Coordinates of N, CA and C and ligand atoms in Angstrom, one line a residue:
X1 N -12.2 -9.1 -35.5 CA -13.7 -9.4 -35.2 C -14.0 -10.8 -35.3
X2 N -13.6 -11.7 -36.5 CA -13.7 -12.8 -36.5 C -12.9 -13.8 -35.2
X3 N -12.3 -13.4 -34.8 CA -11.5 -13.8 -33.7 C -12.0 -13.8 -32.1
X4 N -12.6 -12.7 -32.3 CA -13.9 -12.4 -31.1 C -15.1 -13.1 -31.5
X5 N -15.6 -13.0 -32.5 CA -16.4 -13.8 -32.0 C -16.5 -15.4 -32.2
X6 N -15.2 -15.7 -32.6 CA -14.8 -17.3 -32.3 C -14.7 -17.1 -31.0
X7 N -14.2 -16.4 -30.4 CA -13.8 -16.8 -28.8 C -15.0 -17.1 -28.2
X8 N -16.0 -16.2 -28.4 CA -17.6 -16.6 -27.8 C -17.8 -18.0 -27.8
X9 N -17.2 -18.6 -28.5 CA -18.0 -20.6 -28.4 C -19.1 -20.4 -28.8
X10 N -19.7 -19.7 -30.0 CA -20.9 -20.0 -30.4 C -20.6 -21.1 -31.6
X11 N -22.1 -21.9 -31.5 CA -21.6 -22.6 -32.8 C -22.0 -22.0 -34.5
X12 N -22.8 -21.7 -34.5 CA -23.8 -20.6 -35.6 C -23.5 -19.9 -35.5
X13 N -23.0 -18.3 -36.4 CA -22.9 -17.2 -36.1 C -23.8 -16.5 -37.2
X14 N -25.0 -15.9 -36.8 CA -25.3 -15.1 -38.4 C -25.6 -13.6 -37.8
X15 N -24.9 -12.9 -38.7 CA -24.4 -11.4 -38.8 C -25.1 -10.2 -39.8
X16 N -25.1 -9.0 -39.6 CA -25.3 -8.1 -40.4 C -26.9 -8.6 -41.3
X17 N -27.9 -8.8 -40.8 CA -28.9 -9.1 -40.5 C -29.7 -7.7 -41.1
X18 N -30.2 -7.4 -42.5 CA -30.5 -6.3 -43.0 C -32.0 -5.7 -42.3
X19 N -33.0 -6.4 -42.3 CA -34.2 -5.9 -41.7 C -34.4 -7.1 -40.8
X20 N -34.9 -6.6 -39.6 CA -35.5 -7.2 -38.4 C -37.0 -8.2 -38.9
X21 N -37.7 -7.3 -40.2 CA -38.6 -8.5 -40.6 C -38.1 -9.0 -41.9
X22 N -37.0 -9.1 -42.1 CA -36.7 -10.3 -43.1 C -36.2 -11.7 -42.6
X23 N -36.7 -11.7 -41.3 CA -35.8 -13.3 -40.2 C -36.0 -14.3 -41.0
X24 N -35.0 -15.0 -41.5 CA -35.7 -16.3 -41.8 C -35.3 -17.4 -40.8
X25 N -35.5 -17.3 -39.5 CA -34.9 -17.9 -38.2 C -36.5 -18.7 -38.5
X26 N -36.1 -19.7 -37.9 CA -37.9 -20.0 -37.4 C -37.8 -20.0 -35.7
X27 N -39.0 -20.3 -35.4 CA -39.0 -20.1 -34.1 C -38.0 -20.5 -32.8
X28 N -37.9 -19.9 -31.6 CA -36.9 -20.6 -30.7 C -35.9 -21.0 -31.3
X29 N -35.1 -20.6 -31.9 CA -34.3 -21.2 -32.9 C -32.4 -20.6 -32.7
X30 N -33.1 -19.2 -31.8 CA -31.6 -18.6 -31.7 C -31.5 -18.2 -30.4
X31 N -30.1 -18.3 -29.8 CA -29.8 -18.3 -28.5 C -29.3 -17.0 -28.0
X32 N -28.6 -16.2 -29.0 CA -28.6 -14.7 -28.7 C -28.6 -13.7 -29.8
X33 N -29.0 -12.8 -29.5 CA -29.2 -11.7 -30.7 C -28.6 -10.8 -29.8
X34 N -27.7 -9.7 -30.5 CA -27.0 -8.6 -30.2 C -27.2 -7.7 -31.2
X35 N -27.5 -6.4 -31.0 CA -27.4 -5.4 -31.8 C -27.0 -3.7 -30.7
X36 N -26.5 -3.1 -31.7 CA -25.6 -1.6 -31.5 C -26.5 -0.8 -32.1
X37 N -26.8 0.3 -31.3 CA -27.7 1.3 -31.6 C -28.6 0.9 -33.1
X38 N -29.6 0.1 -33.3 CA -30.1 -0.1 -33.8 C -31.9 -0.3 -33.2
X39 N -31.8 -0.5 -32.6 CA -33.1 -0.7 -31.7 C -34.0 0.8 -32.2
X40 N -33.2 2.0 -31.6 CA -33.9 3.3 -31.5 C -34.1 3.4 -33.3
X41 N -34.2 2.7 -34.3 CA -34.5 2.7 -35.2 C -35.8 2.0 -35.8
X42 N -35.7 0.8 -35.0 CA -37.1 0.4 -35.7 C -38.2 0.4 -35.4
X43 N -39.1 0.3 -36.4 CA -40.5 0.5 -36.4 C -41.7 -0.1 -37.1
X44 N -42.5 -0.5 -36.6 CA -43.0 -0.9 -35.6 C -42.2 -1.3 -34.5
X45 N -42.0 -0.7 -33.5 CA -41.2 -1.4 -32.6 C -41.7 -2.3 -31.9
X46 N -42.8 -2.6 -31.0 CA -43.4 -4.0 -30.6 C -43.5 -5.1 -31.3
X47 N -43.8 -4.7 -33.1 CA -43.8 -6.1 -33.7 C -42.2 -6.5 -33.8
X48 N -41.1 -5.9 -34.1 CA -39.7 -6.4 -34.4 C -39.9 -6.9 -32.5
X49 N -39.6 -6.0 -32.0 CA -39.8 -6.9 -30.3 C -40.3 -8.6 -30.6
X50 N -41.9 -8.4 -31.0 CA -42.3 -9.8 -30.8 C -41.5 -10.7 -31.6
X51 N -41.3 -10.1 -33.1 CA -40.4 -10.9 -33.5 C -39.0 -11.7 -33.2
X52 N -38.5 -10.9 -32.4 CA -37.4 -11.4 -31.9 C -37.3 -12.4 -30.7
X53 N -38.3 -12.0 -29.6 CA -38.6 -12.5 -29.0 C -39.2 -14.3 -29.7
X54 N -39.6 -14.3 -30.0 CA -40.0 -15.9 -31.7 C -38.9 -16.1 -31.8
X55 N -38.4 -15.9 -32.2 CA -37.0 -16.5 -32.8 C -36.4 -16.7 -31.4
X56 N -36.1 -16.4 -30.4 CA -35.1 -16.7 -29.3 C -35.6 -18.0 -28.4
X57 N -34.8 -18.8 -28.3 CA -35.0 -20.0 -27.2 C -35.5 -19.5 -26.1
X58 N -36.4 -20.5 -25.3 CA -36.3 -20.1 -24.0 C -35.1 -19.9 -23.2
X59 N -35.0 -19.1 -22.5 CA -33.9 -18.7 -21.9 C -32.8 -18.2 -22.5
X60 N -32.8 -17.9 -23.7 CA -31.8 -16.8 -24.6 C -31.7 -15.9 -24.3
X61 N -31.0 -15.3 -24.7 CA -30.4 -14.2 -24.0 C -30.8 -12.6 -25.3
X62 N -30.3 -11.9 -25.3 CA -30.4 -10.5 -26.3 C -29.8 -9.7 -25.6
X63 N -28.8 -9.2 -26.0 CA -28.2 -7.7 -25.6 C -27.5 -6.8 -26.8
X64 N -28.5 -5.5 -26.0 CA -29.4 -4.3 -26.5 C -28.3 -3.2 -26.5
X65 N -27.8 -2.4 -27.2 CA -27.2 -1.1 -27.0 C -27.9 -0.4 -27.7
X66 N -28.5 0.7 -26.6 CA -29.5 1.6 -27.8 C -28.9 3.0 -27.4
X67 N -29.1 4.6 -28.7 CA -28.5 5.3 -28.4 C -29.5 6.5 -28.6
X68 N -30.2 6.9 -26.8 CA -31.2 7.5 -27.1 C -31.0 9.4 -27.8
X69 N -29.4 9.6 -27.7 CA -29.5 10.6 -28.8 C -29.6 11.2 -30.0
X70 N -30.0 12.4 -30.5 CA -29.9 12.7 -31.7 C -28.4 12.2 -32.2
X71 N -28.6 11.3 -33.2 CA -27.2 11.0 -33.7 C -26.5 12.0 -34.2
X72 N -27.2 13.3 -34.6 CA -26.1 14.4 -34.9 C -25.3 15.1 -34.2
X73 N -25.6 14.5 -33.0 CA -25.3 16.0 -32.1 C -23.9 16.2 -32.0
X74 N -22.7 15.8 -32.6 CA -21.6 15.9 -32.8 C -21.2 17.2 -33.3
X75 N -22.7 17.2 -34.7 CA -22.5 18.3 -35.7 C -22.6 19.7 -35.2
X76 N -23.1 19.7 -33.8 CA -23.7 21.1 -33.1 C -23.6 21.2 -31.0
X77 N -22.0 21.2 -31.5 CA -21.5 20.7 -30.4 C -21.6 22.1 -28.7
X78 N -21.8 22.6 -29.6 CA -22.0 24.1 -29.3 C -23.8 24.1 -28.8
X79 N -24.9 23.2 -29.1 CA -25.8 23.6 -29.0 C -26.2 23.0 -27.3
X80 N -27.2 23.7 -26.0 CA -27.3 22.9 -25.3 C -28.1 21.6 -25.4
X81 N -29.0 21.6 -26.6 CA -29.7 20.8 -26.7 C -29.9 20.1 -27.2
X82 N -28.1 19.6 -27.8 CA -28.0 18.7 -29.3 C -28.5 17.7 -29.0
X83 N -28.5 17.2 -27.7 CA -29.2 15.5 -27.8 C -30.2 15.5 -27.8
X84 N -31.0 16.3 -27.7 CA -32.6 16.3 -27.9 C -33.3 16.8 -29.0
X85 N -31.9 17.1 -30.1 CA -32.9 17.9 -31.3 C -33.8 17.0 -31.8
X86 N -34.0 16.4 -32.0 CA -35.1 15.3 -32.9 C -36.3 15.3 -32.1
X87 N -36.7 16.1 -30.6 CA -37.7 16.1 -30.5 C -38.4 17.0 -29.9
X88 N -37.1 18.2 -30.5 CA -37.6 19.2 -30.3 C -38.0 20.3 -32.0
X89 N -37.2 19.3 -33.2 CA -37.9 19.3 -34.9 C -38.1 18.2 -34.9
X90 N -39.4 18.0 -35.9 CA -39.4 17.3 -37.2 C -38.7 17.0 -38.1
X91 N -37.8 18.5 -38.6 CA -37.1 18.5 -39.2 C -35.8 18.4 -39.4
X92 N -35.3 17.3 -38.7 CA -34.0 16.9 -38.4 C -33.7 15.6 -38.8
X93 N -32.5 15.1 -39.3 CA -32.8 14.0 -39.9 C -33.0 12.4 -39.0
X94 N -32.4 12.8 -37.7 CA -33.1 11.9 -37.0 C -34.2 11.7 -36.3
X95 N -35.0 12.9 -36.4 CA -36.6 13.0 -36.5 C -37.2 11.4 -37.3
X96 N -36.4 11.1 -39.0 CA -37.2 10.7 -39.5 C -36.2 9.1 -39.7
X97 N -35.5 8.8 -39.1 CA -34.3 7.7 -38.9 C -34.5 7.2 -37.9
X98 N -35.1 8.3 -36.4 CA -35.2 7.1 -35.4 C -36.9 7.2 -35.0
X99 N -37.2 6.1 -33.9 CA -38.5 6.0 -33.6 C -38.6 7.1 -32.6
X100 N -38.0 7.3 -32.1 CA -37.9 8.4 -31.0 C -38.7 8.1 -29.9
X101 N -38.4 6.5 -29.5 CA -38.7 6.1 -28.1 C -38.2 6.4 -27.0
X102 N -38.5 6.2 -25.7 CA -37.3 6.1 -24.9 C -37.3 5.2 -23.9
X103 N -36.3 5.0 -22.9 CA -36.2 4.3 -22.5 C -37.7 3.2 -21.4
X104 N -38.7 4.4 -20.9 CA -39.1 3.1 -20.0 C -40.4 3.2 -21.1
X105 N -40.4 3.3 -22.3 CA -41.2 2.7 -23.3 C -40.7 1.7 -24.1
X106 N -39.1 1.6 -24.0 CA -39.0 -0.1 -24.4 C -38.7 -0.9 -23.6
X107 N -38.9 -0.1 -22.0 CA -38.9 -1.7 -21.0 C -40.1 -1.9 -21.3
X108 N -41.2 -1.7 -21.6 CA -42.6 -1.7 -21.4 C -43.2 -2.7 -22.4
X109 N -42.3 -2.7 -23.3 CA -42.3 -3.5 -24.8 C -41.7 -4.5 -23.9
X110 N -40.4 -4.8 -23.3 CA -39.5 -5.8 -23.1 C -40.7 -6.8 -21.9
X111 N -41.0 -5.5 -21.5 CA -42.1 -6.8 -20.3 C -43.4 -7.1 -20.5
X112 N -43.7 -6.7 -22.1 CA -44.9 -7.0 -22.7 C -44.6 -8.3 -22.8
X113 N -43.7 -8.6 -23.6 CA -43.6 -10.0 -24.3 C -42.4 -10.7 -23.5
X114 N -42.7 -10.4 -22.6 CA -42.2 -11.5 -21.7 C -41.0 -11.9 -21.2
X115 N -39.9 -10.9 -21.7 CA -39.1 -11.0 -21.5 C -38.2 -10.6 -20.7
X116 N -37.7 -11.0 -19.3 CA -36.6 -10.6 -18.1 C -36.0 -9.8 -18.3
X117 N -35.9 -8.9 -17.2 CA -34.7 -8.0 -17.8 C -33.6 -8.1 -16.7
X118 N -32.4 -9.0 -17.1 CA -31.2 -9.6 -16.4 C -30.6 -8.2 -16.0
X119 N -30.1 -7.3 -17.0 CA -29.1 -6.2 -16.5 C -29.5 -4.6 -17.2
X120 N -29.3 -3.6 -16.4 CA -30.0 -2.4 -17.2 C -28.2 -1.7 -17.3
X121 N -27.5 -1.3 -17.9 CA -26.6 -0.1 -17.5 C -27.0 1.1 -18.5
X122 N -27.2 1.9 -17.3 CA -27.6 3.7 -18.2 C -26.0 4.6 -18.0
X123 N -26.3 5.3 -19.2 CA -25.7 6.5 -19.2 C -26.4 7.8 -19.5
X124 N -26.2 8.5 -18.2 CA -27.6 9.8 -18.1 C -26.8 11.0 -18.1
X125 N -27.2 12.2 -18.3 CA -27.1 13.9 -18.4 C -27.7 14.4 -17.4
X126 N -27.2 15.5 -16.6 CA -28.2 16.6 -16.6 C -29.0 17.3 -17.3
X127 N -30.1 17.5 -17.2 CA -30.6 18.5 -18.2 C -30.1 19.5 -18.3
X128 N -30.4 20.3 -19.7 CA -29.9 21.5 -19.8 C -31.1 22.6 -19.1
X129 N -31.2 23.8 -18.8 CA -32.0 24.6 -18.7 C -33.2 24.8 -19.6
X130 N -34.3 24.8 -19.3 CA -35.4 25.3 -20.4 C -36.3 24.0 -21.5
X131 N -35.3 22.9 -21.3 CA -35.3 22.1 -22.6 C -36.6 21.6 -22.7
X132 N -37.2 20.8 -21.6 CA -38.6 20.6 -21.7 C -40.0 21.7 -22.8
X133 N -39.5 23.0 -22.2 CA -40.3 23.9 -22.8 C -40.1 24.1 -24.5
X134 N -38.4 23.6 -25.2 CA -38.5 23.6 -26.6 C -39.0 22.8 -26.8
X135 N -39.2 21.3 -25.9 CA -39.9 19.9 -26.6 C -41.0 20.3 -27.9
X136 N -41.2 19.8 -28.4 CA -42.4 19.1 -29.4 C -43.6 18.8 -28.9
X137 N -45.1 20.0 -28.9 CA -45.9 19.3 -27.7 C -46.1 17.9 -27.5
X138 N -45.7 17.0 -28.2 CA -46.3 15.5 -28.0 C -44.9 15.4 -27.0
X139 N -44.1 15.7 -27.2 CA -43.1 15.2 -26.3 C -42.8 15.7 -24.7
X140 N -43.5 16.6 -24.6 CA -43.2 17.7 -23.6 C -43.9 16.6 -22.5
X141 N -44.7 15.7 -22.4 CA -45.0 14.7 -21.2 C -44.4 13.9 -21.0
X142 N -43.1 13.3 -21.9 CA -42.3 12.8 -21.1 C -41.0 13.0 -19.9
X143 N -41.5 12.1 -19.1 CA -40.5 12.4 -17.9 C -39.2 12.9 -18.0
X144 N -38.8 13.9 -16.8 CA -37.7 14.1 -17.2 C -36.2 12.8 -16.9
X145 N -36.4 12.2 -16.4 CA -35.9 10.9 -15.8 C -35.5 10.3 -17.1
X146 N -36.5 10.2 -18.2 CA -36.4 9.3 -19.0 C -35.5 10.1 -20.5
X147 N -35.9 11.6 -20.3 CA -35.1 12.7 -20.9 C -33.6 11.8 -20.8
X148 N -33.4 12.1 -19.5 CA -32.1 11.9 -18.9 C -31.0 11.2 -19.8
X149 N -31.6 10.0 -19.9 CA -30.9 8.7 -20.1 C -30.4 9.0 -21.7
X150 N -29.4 8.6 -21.7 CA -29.1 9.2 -23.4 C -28.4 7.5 -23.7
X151 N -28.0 6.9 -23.0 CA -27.8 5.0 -23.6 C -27.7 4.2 -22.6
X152 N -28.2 3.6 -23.2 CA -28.8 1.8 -22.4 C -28.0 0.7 -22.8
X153 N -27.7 -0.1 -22.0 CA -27.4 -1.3 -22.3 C -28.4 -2.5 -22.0
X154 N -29.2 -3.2 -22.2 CA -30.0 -3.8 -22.1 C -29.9 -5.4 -22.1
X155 N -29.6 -6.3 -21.3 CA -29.5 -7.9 -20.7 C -30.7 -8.3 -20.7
X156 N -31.6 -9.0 -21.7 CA -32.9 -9.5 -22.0 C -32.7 -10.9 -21.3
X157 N -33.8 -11.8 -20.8 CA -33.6 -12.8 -21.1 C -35.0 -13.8 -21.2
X158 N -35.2 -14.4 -22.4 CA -36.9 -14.7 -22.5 C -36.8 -16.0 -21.5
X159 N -37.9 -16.2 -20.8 CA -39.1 -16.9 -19.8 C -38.8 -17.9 -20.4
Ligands
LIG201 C1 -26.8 3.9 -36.1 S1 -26.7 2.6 -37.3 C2 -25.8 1.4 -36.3 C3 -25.0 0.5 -37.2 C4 -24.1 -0.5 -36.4 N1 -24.9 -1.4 -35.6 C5 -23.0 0.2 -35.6 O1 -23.1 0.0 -34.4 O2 -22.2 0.9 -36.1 C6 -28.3 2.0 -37.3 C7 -28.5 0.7 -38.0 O3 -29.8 0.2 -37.8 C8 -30.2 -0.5 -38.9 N2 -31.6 -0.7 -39.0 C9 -32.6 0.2 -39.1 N3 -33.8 -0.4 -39.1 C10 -33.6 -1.7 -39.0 C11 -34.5 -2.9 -39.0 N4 -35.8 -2.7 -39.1 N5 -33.9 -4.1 -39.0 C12 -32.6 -4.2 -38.8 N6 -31.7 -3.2 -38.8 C13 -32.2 -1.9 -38.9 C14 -29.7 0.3 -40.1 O4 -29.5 -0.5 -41.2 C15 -28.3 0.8 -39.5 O5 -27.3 0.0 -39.9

């Protein structure tokens, strides 16, 4: 890992970055931020957005791996609807671990504040049968399009 990311040619490297509002970056200050399914975690999600967006130079870059499924769904591999358990309980542990956004609600964040979006790569599903109808009624209006998409890669680049 250290070897990778020497090869990058960056000159600063800072890593493992515990909360999104503990930055002690000051403004314009960093040229790329990368994070691994961590995005679908935070919250307030527009303020950590703006925040990061602050901290990045003009023309910085950010790339996003977000992972819009129930992270358990390993555990219930048998279910049709393991990727969507979290919104179709509450009571599931990634009910209360992720924000349970999706996708064209954090481009909507990304082009709030201003920021390009250089590259999108999705990885989508078919739906299963019925699934909309277990939804959660708050969730039952989202698109099925946006269902779909179960991870993002996301190529930011701020204005
Ligand atoms: C699914 S884990 C991914 C960990 C690691 N990036 C990986 O790919 O293996 C989600 C991570 O998001 C981090 N996280 C949650 N809320 C955060 C926040 N507000 N700021 C920074 N990291 C946060 C957690 O600490 C946790 O490490």
């Amino acid at each position: 890992m250290d070897k990778f990311l020497e090869n990058l040619l960056l000159k600063y490297i800072v890593t493992n970055t515990d909360k999104y509002s503990e930055y002690t970056s000051s403004s314009s200050s960093v040229d790329l931020i990368i994070s691994c399914t961590v995005l679908e975690h935070i919250r307030p999600f527009e303020m950590h957005i703006s925040n990061l967006v602050d901290i990045l130079s003009t023309g910085g870059k950010m790339l996003h791996i977000v992972d819009f499924r129930d992270h358990d769904h390993r555990k219930v591999k048998d279910d049709p609807y393991r990727y969507w358990r979290f919104l179709i309980s509450d009571n599931v542990r990634c009910a209360k671990s992720c924000n349970r956004l999706r996708h064209s609600q954090m481009m909507q964040a990304f082009k709030k504040y201003g920021l390009k979006i250089r590259e999108i790569d999705l990885y989508q599903k078919q739906l299963p049968n019925g699934l909309q109808e277990q939804l959660l009624p708050r969730f039952q209006s989202i698109p099925k399009k946006d269902l779909k998409i179960l991870m993002a890669t996301y190529l930011l680049q701020k204005r």
